[in-house]
Amino acid sequence: MNKNTKIVVFTAIGLLILGMAFLPKIKMLFASGDEQLQSQSAPGNGGGGSRQQLSVTATVLEPQLLRSDLYIARGILLPEEEVDLTFETSGKITDIHFREGSFVNQGALIAKVNDAPLQAELRKLETQLPLAEDRVFRQGTLLEKDAISQETYQTVTTELEKLKADIDLIKSRIAQTELRAPFSGVIGLRQVSVGAYASPAVVVSKLTKISPLKLEFSMNENQVGEIPPGSEIFFTVANDLTTYNAVVYAVESQVDPRTLTLKARARYANPGGKLKPGISANIQTLISETPNAIMIPSISSISEMGRDIAFVYKNGVAKEVEIDKGYRTSSAVQILSGLSAGDTLLVTGVMQLREGLPVNISEIIPNTIE
């Protein structure tokens, strides 16, 4: 291949590459020209001198109650009271007086250990009581007649008081052989049997007060002032669509340095004992409310040149207004200024709208923003 032939071949290849690179732009240029010709020849356009109306949807703004700053957390339900039931003394268990999982009243007898030796000692002391009282009576009569000394009378009186104290001591030791419910609640599973040897270290069962319940949760230091004692909170539990309400009654006195949170507790009445202690709860509470707030859909506002604008319908055309935004939700935004109740806000087509552009409202949608 000679030199001239090489030049021709390389020139052809170069032109082919350039043609392939600029082919799309050339097609777009011809297509744009065709559209302009079609637009100019379309009836009613008058050579492009008039503007077509843009079809949009709109909403009439209404004041709404805005619930903002929703506090969401997880907590756990705790019993109002809970205790491991144990005897104050040691001995063989002779009786068990409860049914597992049942409700017991305060003071009800739960179980008992052998008190036969103590009962015998009590009877022995009680038989001595009449004689001691009679001795004091006789000595008192003699003292009135100056037949005995004051010291002799005080000796028999002291013996009587000592006997009464011994009787009270035996009765208190007998009471320790009886295990009674310290409060009303639901008793758990039995951990011992009749005939077992009990001591203060042996747990007979667990007693739980489940009405009311305490709801424990954590909050950061900024929320302490927003959820003080007396605040109402709402919670749900797993596999239950019911929303329950509780009232905060106490907040921890200091921040946990490890988590930088404070624990708080609320009380739920738990009528009928429906909810059980130990289950987790999803907590929600409303920190603030704004009455008569103006809310608009997020899609109806745009940011332009460092400002936020929206369009309202006025005398058949779109009118641009500058707005200031406030609280945001997933689908709406609060308007602090620029729009008022009663304004007809253009919702769709906002990216095509311009000041003074004729618009046709195809549908009025409700101004209800959740």
Short mmCIF file of C-alpha atoms in Angstrom, two decimals, residues 2-370:
data_model
loop_
_atom_site.label_atom_id
_atom_site.label_comp_id
_atom_site.label_asym_id
_atom_site.label_seq_id
_atom_site.Cartn_x
_atom_site.Cartn_y
_atom_site.Cartn_z
CA ASN A 2 1.53 3.31 -1.07
CA LYS A 3 1.58 6.53 0.88
CA ASN A 4 -1.42 8.16 -0.85
CA THR A 5 -3.58 5.12 -0.31
CA LYS A 6 -2.76 5.13 3.42
CA ILE A 7 -3.73 8.79 3.70
CA VAL A 8 -7.09 8.14 2.00
CA VAL A 9 -7.84 5.12 4.25
CA PHE A 10 -6.99 6.93 7.49
CA THR A 11 -8.96 10.00 6.42
CA ALA A 12 -12.04 7.84 5.71
CA ILE A 13 -11.74 6.10 9.08
CA GLY A 14 -11.49 9.45 10.87
CA LEU A 15 -14.56 10.82 9.10
CA LEU A 16 -16.48 7.66 9.98
CA ILE A 17 -15.62 8.00 13.67
CA LEU A 18 -16.62 11.68 13.72
CA GLY A 19 -19.91 10.86 11.98
CA MET A 20 -20.76 8.20 14.55
CA ALA A 21 -19.96 10.58 17.42
CA PHE A 22 -22.12 13.46 16.15
CA LEU A 23 -24.97 11.37 14.73
CA PRO A 24 -27.19 11.54 17.87
CA LYS A 25 -26.86 15.32 18.09
CA ILE A 26 -27.71 15.69 14.41
CA LYS A 27 -30.84 13.56 14.92
CA MET A 28 -31.89 15.66 17.91
CA LEU A 29 -31.38 18.85 15.87
CA PHE A 30 -33.62 17.60 13.08
CA ALA A 31 -36.20 16.34 15.57
CA SER A 32 -36.30 19.72 17.33
CA GLY A 33 -36.80 21.43 14.03
CA ASP A 34 -39.71 19.11 13.18
CA GLU A 35 -41.36 19.81 16.54
CA GLN A 36 -41.06 23.56 16.01
CA LEU A 37 -42.65 23.22 12.56
CA GLN A 38 -45.46 21.10 13.98
CA SER A 39 -46.02 23.56 16.81
CA GLN A 40 -46.21 26.49 14.43
CA SER A 41 -48.58 24.65 12.10
CA ALA A 42 -50.86 23.32 14.94
CA PRO A 43 -54.33 24.93 14.95
CA GLY A 44 -55.11 27.38 17.73
CA ASN A 45 -51.51 28.24 18.51
CA GLY A 46 -51.55 31.34 16.39
CA GLY A 47 -47.87 31.05 15.63
CA GLY A 48 -46.97 30.54 19.35
CA GLY A 49 -48.39 33.82 20.56
CA SER A 50 -50.82 32.36 23.20
CA ARG A 51 -50.26 30.12 26.30
CA GLN A 52 -52.06 26.86 27.08
CA GLN A 53 -53.54 26.26 30.54
CA LEU A 54 -51.77 23.74 32.78
CA SER A 55 -54.06 21.17 34.44
CA VAL A 56 -53.29 20.79 38.18
CA THR A 57 -54.84 19.62 41.44
CA ALA A 58 -55.31 21.96 44.36
CA THR A 59 -56.35 22.04 48.01
CA VAL A 60 -57.97 24.70 50.16
CA LEU A 61 -55.84 25.24 53.27
CA GLU A 62 -57.49 24.71 56.65
CA PRO A 63 -56.06 25.14 60.18
CA GLN A 64 -55.18 21.81 61.80
CA LEU A 65 -54.04 20.47 65.16
CA LEU A 66 -50.36 19.57 64.77
CA ARG A 67 -49.01 16.94 67.13
CA SER A 68 -45.23 17.12 67.00
CA ASP A 69 -42.17 15.93 68.90
CA LEU A 70 -43.45 12.41 69.44
CA TYR A 71 -41.34 10.56 72.01
CA ILE A 72 -40.90 6.87 71.18
CA ALA A 73 -39.11 4.36 73.38
CA ARG A 74 -39.21 0.80 74.66
CA GLY A 75 -39.91 -0.13 78.24
CA ILE A 76 -40.72 -3.10 80.43
CA LEU A 77 -43.68 -3.80 82.68
CA LEU A 78 -42.76 -4.44 86.31
CA PRO A 79 -44.94 -5.62 89.20
CA GLU A 80 -46.05 -3.06 91.74
CA GLU A 81 -44.67 -5.34 94.47
CA GLU A 82 -42.85 -8.68 94.33
CA VAL A 83 -41.25 -10.81 97.04
CA ASP A 84 -39.78 -14.27 97.60
CA LEU A 85 -41.78 -15.89 100.40
CA THR A 86 -39.56 -17.37 103.13
CA PHE A 87 -40.04 -18.35 106.79
CA GLU A 88 -38.51 -16.26 109.57
CA THR A 89 -37.61 -19.43 111.49
CA SER A 90 -36.47 -22.97 110.77
CA GLY A 91 -38.45 -26.18 111.05
CA LYS A 92 -40.25 -28.96 109.23
CA ILE A 93 -43.10 -27.80 106.96
CA THR A 94 -46.37 -29.28 108.21
CA ASP A 95 -48.96 -27.49 106.03
CA ILE A 96 -49.17 -25.66 102.68
CA HIS A 97 -52.30 -23.57 102.26
CA PHE A 98 -52.11 -22.13 98.75
CA ARG A 99 -52.84 -23.18 95.19
CA GLU A 100 -50.19 -22.33 92.62
CA GLY A 101 -51.05 -19.38 90.39
CA SER A 102 -53.98 -18.30 92.57
CA PHE A 103 -54.81 -14.91 94.03
CA VAL A 104 -54.25 -14.52 97.77
CA ASN A 105 -55.29 -11.70 100.06
CA GLN A 106 -52.99 -9.84 102.40
CA GLY A 107 -52.53 -11.77 105.63
CA ALA A 108 -53.62 -15.12 104.17
CA LEU A 109 -51.79 -18.17 105.60
CA ILE A 110 -49.40 -19.55 102.96
CA ALA A 111 -47.56 -22.33 104.81
CA LYS A 112 -46.62 -23.43 108.32
CA VAL A 113 -43.75 -25.21 110.04
CA ASN A 114 -43.96 -27.41 113.14
CA ASP A 115 -44.78 -25.37 116.26
CA ALA A 116 -45.70 -28.17 118.69
CA PRO A 117 -42.85 -27.47 121.16
CA LEU A 118 -43.73 -23.78 121.19
CA GLN A 119 -47.43 -24.48 121.73
CA ALA A 120 -46.54 -26.70 124.71
CA GLU A 121 -44.34 -24.00 126.19
CA LEU A 122 -47.15 -21.47 125.73
CA ARG A 123 -49.65 -23.67 127.57
CA LYS A 124 -47.17 -24.13 130.41
CA LEU A 125 -46.73 -20.40 130.84
CA GLU A 126 -50.42 -19.63 130.52
CA THR A 127 -51.24 -22.08 133.38
CA GLN A 128 -48.92 -20.08 135.64
CA LEU A 129 -50.61 -16.80 134.80
CA PRO A 130 -53.72 -17.07 137.10
CA LEU A 131 -51.58 -18.00 140.10
CA ALA A 132 -49.20 -15.09 139.50
CA GLU A 133 -52.09 -12.65 139.13
CA ASP A 134 -53.71 -13.97 142.34
CA ARG A 135 -50.42 -13.59 144.19
CA VAL A 136 -50.15 -9.96 143.13
CA PHE A 137 -53.74 -9.33 144.28
CA ARG A 138 -53.13 -10.83 147.72
CA GLN A 139 -49.86 -9.00 148.19
CA GLY A 140 -51.53 -5.76 147.18
CA THR A 141 -54.21 -6.28 149.87
CA LEU A 142 -51.55 -6.90 152.50
CA LEU A 143 -49.62 -3.83 151.36
CA GLU A 144 -52.65 -1.66 151.96
CA LYS A 145 -52.72 -2.92 155.57
CA ASP A 146 -48.97 -2.40 155.94
CA ALA A 147 -48.60 -6.15 156.54
CA ILE A 148 -45.76 -6.44 153.95
CA SER A 149 -43.09 -4.18 152.63
CA GLN A 150 -43.20 -2.33 149.34
CA GLU A 151 -40.22 -4.36 148.17
CA THR A 152 -42.11 -7.65 148.65
CA TYR A 153 -45.04 -6.35 146.59
CA GLN A 154 -42.75 -5.15 143.80
CA THR A 155 -41.11 -8.59 143.65
CA VAL A 156 -44.38 -10.43 142.92
CA THR A 157 -45.45 -7.71 140.47
CA THR A 158 -42.17 -8.08 138.58
CA GLU A 159 -42.63 -11.85 138.42
CA LEU A 160 -46.08 -11.38 136.87
CA GLU A 161 -44.78 -8.97 134.23
CA LYS A 162 -41.92 -11.33 133.43
CA LEU A 163 -44.40 -14.18 132.94
CA LYS A 164 -46.51 -12.05 130.58
CA ALA A 165 -43.40 -11.10 128.60
CA ASP A 166 -42.44 -14.79 128.28
CA ILE A 167 -45.94 -15.55 126.98
CA ASP A 168 -45.67 -12.73 124.39
CA LEU A 169 -42.25 -14.02 123.32
CA ILE A 170 -43.58 -17.55 122.75
CA LYS A 171 -46.56 -16.17 120.79
CA SER A 172 -44.22 -14.16 118.53
CA ARG A 173 -42.10 -17.27 117.93
CA ILE A 174 -45.25 -19.21 117.05
CA ALA A 175 -46.20 -16.43 114.62
CA GLN A 176 -42.84 -16.89 112.93
CA THR A 177 -43.80 -20.47 112.12
CA GLU A 178 -46.66 -19.14 110.00
CA LEU A 179 -45.87 -17.76 106.55
CA ARG A 180 -48.50 -15.16 105.60
CA ALA A 181 -48.95 -12.99 102.51
CA PRO A 182 -47.47 -9.51 103.11
CA PHE A 183 -49.80 -8.04 100.44
CA SER A 184 -52.54 -9.15 98.07
CA GLY A 185 -51.33 -10.64 94.83
CA VAL A 186 -50.83 -13.69 92.65
CA ILE A 187 -48.72 -16.48 94.12
CA GLY A 188 -46.36 -18.37 91.86
CA LEU A 189 -45.19 -21.95 91.67
CA ARG A 190 -44.53 -23.96 94.83
CA GLN A 191 -40.85 -24.65 95.51
CA VAL A 192 -41.20 -26.91 98.59
CA SER A 193 -43.31 -29.82 99.81
CA VAL A 194 -44.87 -30.83 103.10
CA GLY A 195 -42.23 -32.53 105.24
CA ALA A 196 -39.33 -30.48 103.85
CA TYR A 197 -37.10 -28.63 106.28
CA ALA A 198 -37.51 -24.89 105.89
CA SER A 199 -35.16 -22.12 106.87
CA PRO A 200 -34.98 -18.38 106.13
CA ALA A 201 -32.88 -19.24 103.04
CA VAL A 202 -35.53 -21.56 101.54
CA VAL A 203 -37.96 -19.89 99.10
CA VAL A 204 -41.46 -21.33 99.36
CA SER A 205 -42.89 -19.37 96.40
CA LYS A 206 -43.00 -15.91 94.82
CA LEU A 207 -45.79 -13.41 95.46
CA THR A 208 -46.47 -10.73 92.85
CA LYS A 209 -48.79 -7.75 92.93
CA ILE A 210 -49.89 -7.24 89.32
CA SER A 211 -52.53 -4.53 89.74
CA PRO A 212 -51.31 -1.88 89.23
CA LEU A 213 -48.16 -2.39 87.13
CA LYS A 214 -45.11 -0.16 86.81
CA LEU A 215 -43.77 0.72 83.36
CA GLU A 216 -40.04 1.44 83.40
CA PHE A 217 -38.29 3.23 80.51
CA SER A 218 -35.32 5.50 79.83
CA MET A 219 -35.07 9.01 78.45
CA ASN A 220 -32.22 11.41 77.78
CA GLU A 221 -31.49 14.46 79.88
CA ASN A 222 -33.18 16.82 77.41
CA GLN A 223 -36.47 14.97 77.71
CA VAL A 224 -36.63 15.10 81.51
CA GLY A 225 -38.19 18.56 81.47
CA GLU A 226 -40.59 17.54 78.69
CA ILE A 227 -41.87 14.36 80.41
CA PRO A 228 -42.09 15.30 84.10
CA PRO A 229 -44.01 13.30 86.74
CA GLY A 230 -47.71 13.55 85.99
CA SER A 231 -47.26 13.23 82.21
CA GLU A 232 -49.50 10.75 80.42
CA ILE A 233 -47.83 8.22 78.13
CA PHE A 234 -49.28 5.58 75.82
CA PHE A 235 -47.96 2.08 75.15
CA THR A 236 -48.71 -1.12 73.29
CA VAL A 237 -47.53 -4.68 73.80
CA ALA A 238 -46.80 -7.49 71.36
CA ASN A 239 -49.73 -9.26 69.70
CA ASP A 240 -52.19 -6.73 71.10
CA LEU A 241 -53.71 -3.87 69.11
CA THR A 242 -54.98 -2.11 72.25
CA THR A 243 -53.36 1.18 73.26
CA TYR A 244 -52.91 1.54 77.02
CA ASN A 245 -52.22 4.71 78.97
CA ALA A 246 -50.09 5.20 82.07
CA VAL A 247 -49.02 8.18 84.17
CA VAL A 248 -45.39 8.97 84.99
CA TYR A 249 -44.92 9.09 88.77
CA ALA A 250 -41.14 9.13 89.30
CA VAL A 251 -37.87 9.97 87.49
CA GLU A 252 -34.40 8.87 88.58
CA SER A 253 -32.44 11.55 90.47
CA GLN A 254 -29.29 11.42 88.32
CA VAL A 255 -28.08 10.51 84.83
CA ASP A 256 -26.49 7.11 84.32
CA PRO A 257 -22.89 7.95 83.30
CA ARG A 258 -22.65 4.85 81.10
CA THR A 259 -25.78 5.43 79.00
CA LEU A 260 -26.35 9.17 79.66
CA THR A 261 -30.01 8.42 80.28
CA LEU A 262 -32.38 8.55 83.22
CA LYS A 263 -34.84 5.86 84.19
CA ALA A 264 -38.44 6.82 84.71
CA ARG A 265 -41.48 4.88 85.89
CA ALA A 266 -45.14 5.20 85.07
CA ARG A 267 -48.07 3.43 86.70
CA TYR A 268 -50.77 1.51 84.81
CA ALA A 269 -53.88 0.36 86.68
CA ASN A 270 -54.01 -3.03 84.86
CA PRO A 271 -57.67 -3.78 85.64
CA GLY A 272 -58.37 -7.47 85.87
CA GLY A 273 -54.65 -8.28 85.72
CA LYS A 274 -54.78 -8.56 81.91
CA LEU A 275 -51.12 -7.64 81.34
CA LYS A 276 -48.35 -9.63 82.96
CA PRO A 277 -45.10 -8.31 84.47
CA GLY A 278 -41.93 -8.81 82.48
CA ILE A 279 -43.31 -8.14 78.99
CA SER A 280 -41.86 -5.35 76.86
CA ALA A 281 -43.83 -2.32 75.78
CA ASN A 282 -43.61 0.20 72.92
CA ILE A 283 -44.05 3.65 74.42
CA GLN A 284 -45.26 6.82 72.75
CA THR A 285 -46.05 10.19 74.24
CA LEU A 286 -46.78 13.55 72.71
CA ILE A 287 -44.44 16.28 73.87
CA SER A 288 -46.09 19.27 72.15
CA GLU A 289 -49.22 20.29 70.26
CA THR A 290 -49.79 23.26 67.95
CA PRO A 291 -53.40 24.30 67.35
CA ASN A 292 -54.45 25.99 64.08
CA ALA A 293 -51.29 24.97 62.23
CA ILE A 294 -51.08 25.33 58.43
CA MET A 295 -49.83 22.08 56.89
CA ILE A 296 -49.17 21.47 53.19
CA PRO A 297 -48.01 18.40 51.25
CA SER A 298 -44.23 18.30 50.88
CA ILE A 299 -44.53 17.92 47.09
CA SER A 300 -46.29 21.29 46.76
CA SER A 301 -43.25 23.33 47.78
CA ILE A 302 -39.91 23.74 46.04
CA SER A 303 -36.57 25.28 46.94
CA GLU A 304 -35.30 27.88 44.49
CA MET A 305 -32.36 30.28 44.74
CA GLY A 306 -31.98 29.75 48.49
CA ARG A 307 -35.66 30.26 49.26
CA ASP A 308 -38.77 28.09 49.58
CA ILE A 309 -41.76 28.86 47.40
CA ALA A 310 -45.23 27.53 46.69
CA PHE A 311 -47.97 28.47 44.24
CA VAL A 312 -51.54 29.49 44.96
CA TYR A 313 -54.46 29.91 42.58
CA LYS A 314 -55.49 33.51 42.04
CA ASN A 315 -57.87 34.74 39.27
CA GLY A 316 -57.16 31.78 36.99
CA VAL A 317 -53.38 31.97 37.16
CA ALA A 318 -50.62 30.67 39.41
CA LYS A 319 -49.25 33.14 41.94
CA GLU A 320 -45.85 32.52 43.52
CA VAL A 321 -45.49 32.98 47.31
CA GLU A 322 -42.39 32.70 49.48
CA ILE A 323 -42.87 30.49 52.53
CA ASP A 324 -41.12 29.71 55.81
CA LYS A 325 -41.19 26.05 56.86
CA GLY A 326 -41.47 24.57 60.34
CA TYR A 327 -42.05 21.04 61.60
CA ARG A 328 -41.86 18.25 59.02
CA THR A 329 -43.52 14.86 58.82
CA SER A 330 -42.93 12.10 56.30
CA SER A 331 -45.42 13.64 53.84
CA ALA A 332 -46.15 17.18 54.98
CA VAL A 333 -44.55 20.37 56.23
CA GLN A 334 -45.75 23.11 58.57
CA ILE A 335 -45.93 26.62 57.13
CA LEU A 336 -44.92 29.39 59.53
CA SER A 337 -45.51 32.27 57.12
CA GLY A 338 -46.48 32.95 53.51
CA LEU A 339 -49.73 30.95 53.43
CA SER A 340 -52.99 31.36 55.33
CA ALA A 341 -56.16 29.42 55.93
CA GLY A 342 -58.46 29.72 52.91
CA ASP A 343 -55.68 29.95 50.32
CA THR A 344 -56.05 27.61 47.33
CA LEU A 345 -52.70 25.82 47.15
CA LEU A 346 -51.61 24.22 43.87
CA VAL A 347 -50.38 20.73 44.74
CA THR A 348 -49.29 19.01 41.53
CA GLY A 349 -47.27 20.26 38.57
CA VAL A 350 -45.33 22.74 40.73
CA MET A 351 -42.11 22.19 38.75
CA GLN A 352 -43.87 23.49 35.61
CA LEU A 353 -45.57 26.44 37.28
CA ARG A 354 -44.43 30.01 36.80
CA GLU A 355 -45.71 33.34 38.04
CA GLY A 356 -48.83 34.30 36.06
CA LEU A 357 -49.11 30.98 34.21
CA PRO A 358 -52.79 30.14 33.41
CA VAL A 359 -53.88 27.00 35.26
CA ASN A 360 -56.91 24.76 35.19
CA ILE A 361 -57.83 23.06 38.49
CA SER A 362 -58.88 19.52 37.58
CA GLU A 363 -59.52 18.38 41.17
CA ILE A 364 -59.79 19.82 44.69
CA ILE A 365 -58.29 17.37 47.20
CA PRO A 366 -58.90 17.50 51.00
CA ASN A 367 -56.37 19.33 53.13
CA THR A 368 -56.05 16.54 55.69
CA ILE A 369 -52.47 15.82 56.62
CA GLU A 370 -51.64 13.12 59.16
#
